[in-house]
GROMACS .gro file of C-alpha atoms in nm:
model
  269
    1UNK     CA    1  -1.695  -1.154   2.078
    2UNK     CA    2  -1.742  -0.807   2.151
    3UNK     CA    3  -2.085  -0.772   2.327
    4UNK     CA    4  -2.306  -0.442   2.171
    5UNK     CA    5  -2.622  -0.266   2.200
    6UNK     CA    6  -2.956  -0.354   1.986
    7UNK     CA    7  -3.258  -0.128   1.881
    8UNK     CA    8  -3.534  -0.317   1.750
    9UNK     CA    9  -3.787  -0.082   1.490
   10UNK     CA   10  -4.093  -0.209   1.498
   11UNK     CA   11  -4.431  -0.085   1.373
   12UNK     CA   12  -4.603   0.113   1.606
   13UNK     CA   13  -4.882  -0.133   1.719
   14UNK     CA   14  -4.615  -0.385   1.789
   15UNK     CA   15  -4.399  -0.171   2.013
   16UNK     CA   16  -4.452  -0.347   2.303
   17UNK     CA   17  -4.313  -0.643   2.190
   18UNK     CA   18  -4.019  -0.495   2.267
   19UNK     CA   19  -3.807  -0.688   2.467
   20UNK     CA   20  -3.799  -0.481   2.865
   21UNK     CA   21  -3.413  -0.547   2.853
   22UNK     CA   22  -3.335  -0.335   2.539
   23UNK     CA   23  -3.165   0.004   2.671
   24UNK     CA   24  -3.076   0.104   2.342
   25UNK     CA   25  -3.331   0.271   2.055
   26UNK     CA   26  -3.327   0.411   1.736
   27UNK     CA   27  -3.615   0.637   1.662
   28UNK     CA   28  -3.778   0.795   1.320
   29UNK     CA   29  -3.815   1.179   1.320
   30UNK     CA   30  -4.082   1.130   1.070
   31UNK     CA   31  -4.257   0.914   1.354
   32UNK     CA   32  -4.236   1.163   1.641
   33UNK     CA   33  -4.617   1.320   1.514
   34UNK     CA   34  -4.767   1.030   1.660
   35UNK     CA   35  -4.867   1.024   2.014
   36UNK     CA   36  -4.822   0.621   2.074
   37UNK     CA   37  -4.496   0.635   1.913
   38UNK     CA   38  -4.357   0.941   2.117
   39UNK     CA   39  -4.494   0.859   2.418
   40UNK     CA   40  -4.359   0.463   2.416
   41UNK     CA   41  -4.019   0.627   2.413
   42UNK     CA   42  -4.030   0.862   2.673
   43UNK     CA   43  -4.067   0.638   2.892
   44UNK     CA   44  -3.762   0.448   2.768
   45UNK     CA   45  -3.577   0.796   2.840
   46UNK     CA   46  -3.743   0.849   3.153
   47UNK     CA   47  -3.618   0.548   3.250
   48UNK     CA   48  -3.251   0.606   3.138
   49UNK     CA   49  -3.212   0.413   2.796
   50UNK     CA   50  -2.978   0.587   2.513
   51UNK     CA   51  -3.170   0.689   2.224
   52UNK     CA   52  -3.091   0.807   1.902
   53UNK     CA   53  -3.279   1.007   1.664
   54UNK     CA   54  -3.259   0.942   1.322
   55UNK     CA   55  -3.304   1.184   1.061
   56UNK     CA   56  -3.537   0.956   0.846
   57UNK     CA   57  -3.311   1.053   0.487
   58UNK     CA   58  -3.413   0.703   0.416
   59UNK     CA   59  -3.773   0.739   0.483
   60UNK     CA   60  -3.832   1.057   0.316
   61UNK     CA   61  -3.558   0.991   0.022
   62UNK     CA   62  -3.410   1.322   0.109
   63UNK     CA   63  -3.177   1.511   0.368
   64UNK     CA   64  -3.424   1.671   0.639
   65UNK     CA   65  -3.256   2.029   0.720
   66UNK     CA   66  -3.146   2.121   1.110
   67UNK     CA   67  -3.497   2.283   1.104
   68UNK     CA   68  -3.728   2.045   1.036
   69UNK     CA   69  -3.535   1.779   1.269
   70UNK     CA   70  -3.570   2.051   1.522
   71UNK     CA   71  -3.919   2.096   1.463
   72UNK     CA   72  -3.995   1.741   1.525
   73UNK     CA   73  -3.848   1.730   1.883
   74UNK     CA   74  -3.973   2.024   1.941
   75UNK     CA   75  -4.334   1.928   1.847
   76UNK     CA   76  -4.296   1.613   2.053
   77UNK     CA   77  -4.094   1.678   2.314
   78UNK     CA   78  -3.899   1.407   2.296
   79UNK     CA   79  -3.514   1.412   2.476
   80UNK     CA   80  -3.302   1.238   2.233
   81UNK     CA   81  -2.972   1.109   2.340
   82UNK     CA   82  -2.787   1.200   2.000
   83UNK     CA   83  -2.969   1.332   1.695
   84UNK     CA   84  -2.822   1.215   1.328
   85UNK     CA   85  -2.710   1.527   1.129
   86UNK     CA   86  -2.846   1.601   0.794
   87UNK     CA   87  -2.619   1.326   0.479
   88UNK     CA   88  -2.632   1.356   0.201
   89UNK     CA   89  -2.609   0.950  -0.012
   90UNK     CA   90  -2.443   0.990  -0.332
   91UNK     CA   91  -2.367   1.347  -0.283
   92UNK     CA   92  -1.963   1.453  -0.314
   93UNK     CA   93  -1.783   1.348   0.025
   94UNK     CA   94  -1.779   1.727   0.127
   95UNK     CA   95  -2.155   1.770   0.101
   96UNK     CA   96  -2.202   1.626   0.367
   97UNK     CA   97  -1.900   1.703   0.600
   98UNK     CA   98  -2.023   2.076   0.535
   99UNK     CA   99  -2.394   1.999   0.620
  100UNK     CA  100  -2.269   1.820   0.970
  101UNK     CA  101  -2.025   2.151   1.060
  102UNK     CA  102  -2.287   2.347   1.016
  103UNK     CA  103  -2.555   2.113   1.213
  104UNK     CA  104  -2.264   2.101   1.507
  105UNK     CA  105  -2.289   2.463   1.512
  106UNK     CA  106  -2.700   2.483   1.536
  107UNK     CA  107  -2.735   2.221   1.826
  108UNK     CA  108  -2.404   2.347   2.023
  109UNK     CA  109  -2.668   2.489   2.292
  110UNK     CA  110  -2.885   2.153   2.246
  111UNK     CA  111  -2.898   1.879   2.509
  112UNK     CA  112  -2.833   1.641   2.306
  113UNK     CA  113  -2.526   1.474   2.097
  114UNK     CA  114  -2.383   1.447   1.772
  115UNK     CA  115  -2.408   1.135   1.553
  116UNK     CA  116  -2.255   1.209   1.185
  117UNK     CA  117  -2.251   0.962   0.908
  118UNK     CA  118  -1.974   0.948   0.608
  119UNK     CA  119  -2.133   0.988   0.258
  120UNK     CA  120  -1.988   1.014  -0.077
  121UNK     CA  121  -2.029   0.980  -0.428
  122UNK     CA  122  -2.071   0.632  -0.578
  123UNK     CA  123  -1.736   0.466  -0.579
  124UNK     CA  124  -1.564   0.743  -0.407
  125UNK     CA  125  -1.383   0.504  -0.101
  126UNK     CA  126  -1.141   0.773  -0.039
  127UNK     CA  127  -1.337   1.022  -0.028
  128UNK     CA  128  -1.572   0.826   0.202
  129UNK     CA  129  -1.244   0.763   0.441
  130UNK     CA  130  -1.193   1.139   0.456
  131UNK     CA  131  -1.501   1.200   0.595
  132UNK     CA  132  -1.474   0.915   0.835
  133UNK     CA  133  -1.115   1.086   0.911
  134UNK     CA  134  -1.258   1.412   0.994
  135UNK     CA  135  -1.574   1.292   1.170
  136UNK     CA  136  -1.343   1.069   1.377
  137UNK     CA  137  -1.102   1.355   1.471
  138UNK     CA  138  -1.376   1.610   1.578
  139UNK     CA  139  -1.447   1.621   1.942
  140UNK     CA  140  -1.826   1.726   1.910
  141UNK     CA  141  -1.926   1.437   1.698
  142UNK     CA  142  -1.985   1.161   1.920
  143UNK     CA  143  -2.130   0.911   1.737
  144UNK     CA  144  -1.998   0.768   1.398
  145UNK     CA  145  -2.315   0.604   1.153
  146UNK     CA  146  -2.172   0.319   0.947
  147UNK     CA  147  -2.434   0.379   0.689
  148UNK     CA  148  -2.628   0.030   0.495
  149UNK     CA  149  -2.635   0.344   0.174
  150UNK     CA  150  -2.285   0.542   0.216
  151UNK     CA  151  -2.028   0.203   0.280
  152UNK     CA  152  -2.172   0.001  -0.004
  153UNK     CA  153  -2.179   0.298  -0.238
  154UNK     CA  154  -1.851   0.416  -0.180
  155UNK     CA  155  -1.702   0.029  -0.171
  156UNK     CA  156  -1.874  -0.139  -0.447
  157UNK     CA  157  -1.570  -0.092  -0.707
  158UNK     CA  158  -1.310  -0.209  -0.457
  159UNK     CA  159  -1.578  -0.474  -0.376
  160UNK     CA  160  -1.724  -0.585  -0.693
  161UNK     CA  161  -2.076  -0.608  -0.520
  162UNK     CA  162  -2.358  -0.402  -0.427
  163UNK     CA  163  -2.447  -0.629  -0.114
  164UNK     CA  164  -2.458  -0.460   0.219
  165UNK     CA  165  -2.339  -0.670   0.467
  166UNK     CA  166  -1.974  -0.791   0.255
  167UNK     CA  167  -1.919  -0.405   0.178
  168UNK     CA  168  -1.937  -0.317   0.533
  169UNK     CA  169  -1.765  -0.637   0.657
  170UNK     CA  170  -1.464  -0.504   0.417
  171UNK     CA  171  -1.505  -0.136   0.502
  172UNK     CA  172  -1.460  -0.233   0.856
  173UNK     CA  173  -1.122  -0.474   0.800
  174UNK     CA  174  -1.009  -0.218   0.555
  175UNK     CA  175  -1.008   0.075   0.877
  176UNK     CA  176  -0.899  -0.214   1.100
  177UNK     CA  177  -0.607  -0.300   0.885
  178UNK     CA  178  -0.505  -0.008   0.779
  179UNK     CA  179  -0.519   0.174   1.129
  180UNK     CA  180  -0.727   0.457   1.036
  181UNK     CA  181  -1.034   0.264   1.318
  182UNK     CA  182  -1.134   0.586   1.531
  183UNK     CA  183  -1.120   0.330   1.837
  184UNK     CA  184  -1.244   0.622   2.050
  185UNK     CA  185  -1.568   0.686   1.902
  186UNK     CA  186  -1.892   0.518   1.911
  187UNK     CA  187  -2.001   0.288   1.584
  188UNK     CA  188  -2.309   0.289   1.510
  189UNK     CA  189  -2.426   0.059   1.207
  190UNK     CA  190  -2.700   0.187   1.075
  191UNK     CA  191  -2.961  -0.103   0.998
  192UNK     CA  192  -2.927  -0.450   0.815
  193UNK     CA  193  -2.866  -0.568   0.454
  194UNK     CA  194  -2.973  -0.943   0.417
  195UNK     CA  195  -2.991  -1.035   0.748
  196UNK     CA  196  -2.868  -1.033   1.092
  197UNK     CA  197  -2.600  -1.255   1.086
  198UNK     CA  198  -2.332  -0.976   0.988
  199UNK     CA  199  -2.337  -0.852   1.339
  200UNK     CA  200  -2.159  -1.148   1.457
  201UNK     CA  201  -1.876  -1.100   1.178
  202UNK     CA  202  -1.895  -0.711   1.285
  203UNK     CA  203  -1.892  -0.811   1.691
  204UNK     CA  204  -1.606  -1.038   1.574
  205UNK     CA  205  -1.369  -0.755   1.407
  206UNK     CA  206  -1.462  -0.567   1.681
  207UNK     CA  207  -1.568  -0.191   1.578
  208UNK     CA  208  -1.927  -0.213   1.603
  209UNK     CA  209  -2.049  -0.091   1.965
  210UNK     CA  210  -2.444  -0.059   1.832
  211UNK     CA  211  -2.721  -0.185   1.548
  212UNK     CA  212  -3.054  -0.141   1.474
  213UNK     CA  213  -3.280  -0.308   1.266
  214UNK     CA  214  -3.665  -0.361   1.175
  215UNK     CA  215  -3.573  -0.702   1.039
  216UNK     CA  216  -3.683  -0.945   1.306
  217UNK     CA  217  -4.063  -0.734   1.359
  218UNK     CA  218  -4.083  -0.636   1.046
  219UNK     CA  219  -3.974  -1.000   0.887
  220UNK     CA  220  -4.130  -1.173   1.125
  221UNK     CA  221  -4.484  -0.961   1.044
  222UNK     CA  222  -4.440  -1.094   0.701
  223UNK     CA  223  -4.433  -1.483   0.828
  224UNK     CA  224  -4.091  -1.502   0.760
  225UNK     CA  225  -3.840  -1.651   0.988
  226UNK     CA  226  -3.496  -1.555   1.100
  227UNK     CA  227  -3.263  -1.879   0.964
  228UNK     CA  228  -2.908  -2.026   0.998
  229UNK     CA  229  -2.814  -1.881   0.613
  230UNK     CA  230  -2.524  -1.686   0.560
  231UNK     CA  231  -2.674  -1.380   0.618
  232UNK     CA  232  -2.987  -1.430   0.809
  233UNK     CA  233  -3.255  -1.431   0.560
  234UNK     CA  234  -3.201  -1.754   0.307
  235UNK     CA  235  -3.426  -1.517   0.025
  236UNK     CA  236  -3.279  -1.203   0.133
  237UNK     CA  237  -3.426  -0.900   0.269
  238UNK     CA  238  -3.805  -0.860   0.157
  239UNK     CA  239  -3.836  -0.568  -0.078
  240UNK     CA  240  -4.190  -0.479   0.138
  241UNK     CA  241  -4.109  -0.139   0.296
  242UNK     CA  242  -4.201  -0.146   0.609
  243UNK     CA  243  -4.534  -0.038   0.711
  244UNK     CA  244  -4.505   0.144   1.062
  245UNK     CA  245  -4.888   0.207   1.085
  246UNK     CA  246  -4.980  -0.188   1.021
  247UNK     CA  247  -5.278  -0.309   1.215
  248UNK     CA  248  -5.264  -0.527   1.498
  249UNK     CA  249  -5.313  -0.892   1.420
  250UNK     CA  250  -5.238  -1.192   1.721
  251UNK     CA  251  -5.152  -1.415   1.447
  252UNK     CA  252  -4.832  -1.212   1.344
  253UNK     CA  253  -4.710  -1.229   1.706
  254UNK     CA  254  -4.534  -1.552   1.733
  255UNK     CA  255  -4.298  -1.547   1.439
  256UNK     CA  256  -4.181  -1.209   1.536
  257UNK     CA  257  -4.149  -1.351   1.906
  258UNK     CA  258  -3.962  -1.639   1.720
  259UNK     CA  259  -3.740  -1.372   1.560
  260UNK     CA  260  -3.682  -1.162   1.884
  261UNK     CA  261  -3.593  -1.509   2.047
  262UNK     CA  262  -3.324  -1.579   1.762
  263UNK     CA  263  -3.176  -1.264   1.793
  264UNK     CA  264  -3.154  -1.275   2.186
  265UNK     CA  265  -3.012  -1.597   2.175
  266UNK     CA  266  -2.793  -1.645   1.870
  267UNK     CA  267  -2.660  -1.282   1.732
  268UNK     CA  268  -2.659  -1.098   2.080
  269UNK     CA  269  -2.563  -1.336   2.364
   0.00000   0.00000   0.00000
């Protein structure tokens, strides 16, 4: 199997749990006001890891604009490796291939990289592909996001199902088989549906090249275990949001060191 990078999420007072090996991070721009959280990561850039910023469209249930992500390095001073343009979920195709032209524009004197994520309407699978096409084809987008939102919400009538992991499993075969698979561009999957077991079906079809996840810290805060189910998580994901400010409790530590230790050993090696 194809061997990829991980970025564990994790709420700030459990940062340091952390495995040392992990080169690879996803960060939250709507994090970077906090001093613990922006300083634990420069030093992961100081020492050389990749990070990525990501625009937090997730976290604040909207599309931050160039500004505001700007605003957020700036105010930090953090030295992101590639920063997620503005996408717009649900939004026509176009929306959002407009939004990331323009963002390419606004950062072309930026030190840092372009990752741009296909969106389209619900249902929309060829628009969603057209937006893949042209992100895939354009040589200042570096990064490609296989979104948990944009695949199932473009896939789910060719699919039948809302569920994240099957519509991404069949997104991926579907630019596999077809040949359309920009081969030559990074894939990033953006986060997990109901568990981490789909990156072994994604490290198997071969595409994926990076994940990241809050599932085993933020599962594993919650007392719940990683498992041998066909997706991870034998209840599914937890509908608790995760809480990025949560106090520091010892008793939480081992099952999320029991998670970390699953995913080191059975998804990653």
């Amino acid at each position: 199997m194809k061997n990829i990078k991980y970025g564990y999420i994790a709420p700030i007072k459990y940062q340091h749990l952390i495995p040392e090996s992990a080169d690879f991070h996803l960060i939250l721009a709507h994090l970077l006001d906090d001093k613990e959280y922006v300083n634990f990561y420069k030093r992961k850039i100081k020492r050389g890891d990749t990070v990525i910023l990501d625009n937090s469209a997730f976290e604040f249930k909207r599309a931050l604009s160039a500004e505001e992500i700007f605003g957020f390095i700036e105010r930090s001073g953090i030295e992101p490796t590639y920063v997620v343009a503005p996408d717009y979920p649900y939004k026509d195709w176009k929306v959002t291939w407009d939004s990331t032209l323009a963002f390419i524009e606004e950062v072309k004197d930026k030190p840092y990289k372009v990752m741009a994520v296909p969106q389209s309407r619900k249902g929309d699978w060829t628009g969603w592909l057209r937006g893949y096409q042209l992100m895939a084809n354009n040589p200042d987008i570096a990064v490609i996001g296989m979104s948990i939102i944009g695949i199932p919400n473009a896939f789910c009538y060719l699919t039948g199902t809302d569920d994240i992991a099957f519509n991404r499993i069949y997104a991926t075969n579907y630019l596999l088989e077809t040949k359309l698979a920009a081969h030559d561009k990074w894939h990033h999957y953006l986060g997990l549906g109901g568990g981490p077991r789909e990156i072994l079906v994604q490290r198997q079809l071969g595409l994926i090249d990076s994940n990241d996840s809050s599932s085993p810290f933020w599962h594993g805060y919650l007392g719940i275990e990683l498992d041998n189910s066909i997706w991870g998580l034998k209840n599914g994901k937890s509908p608790i949001e995760v809480d990025f400010n949560a106090e520091y409790e010892m008793s939480r530590v081992g099952t999320i060191q029991t998670n970390i230790d699953y995913m080191e050993s059975k998804i990653l090696a």
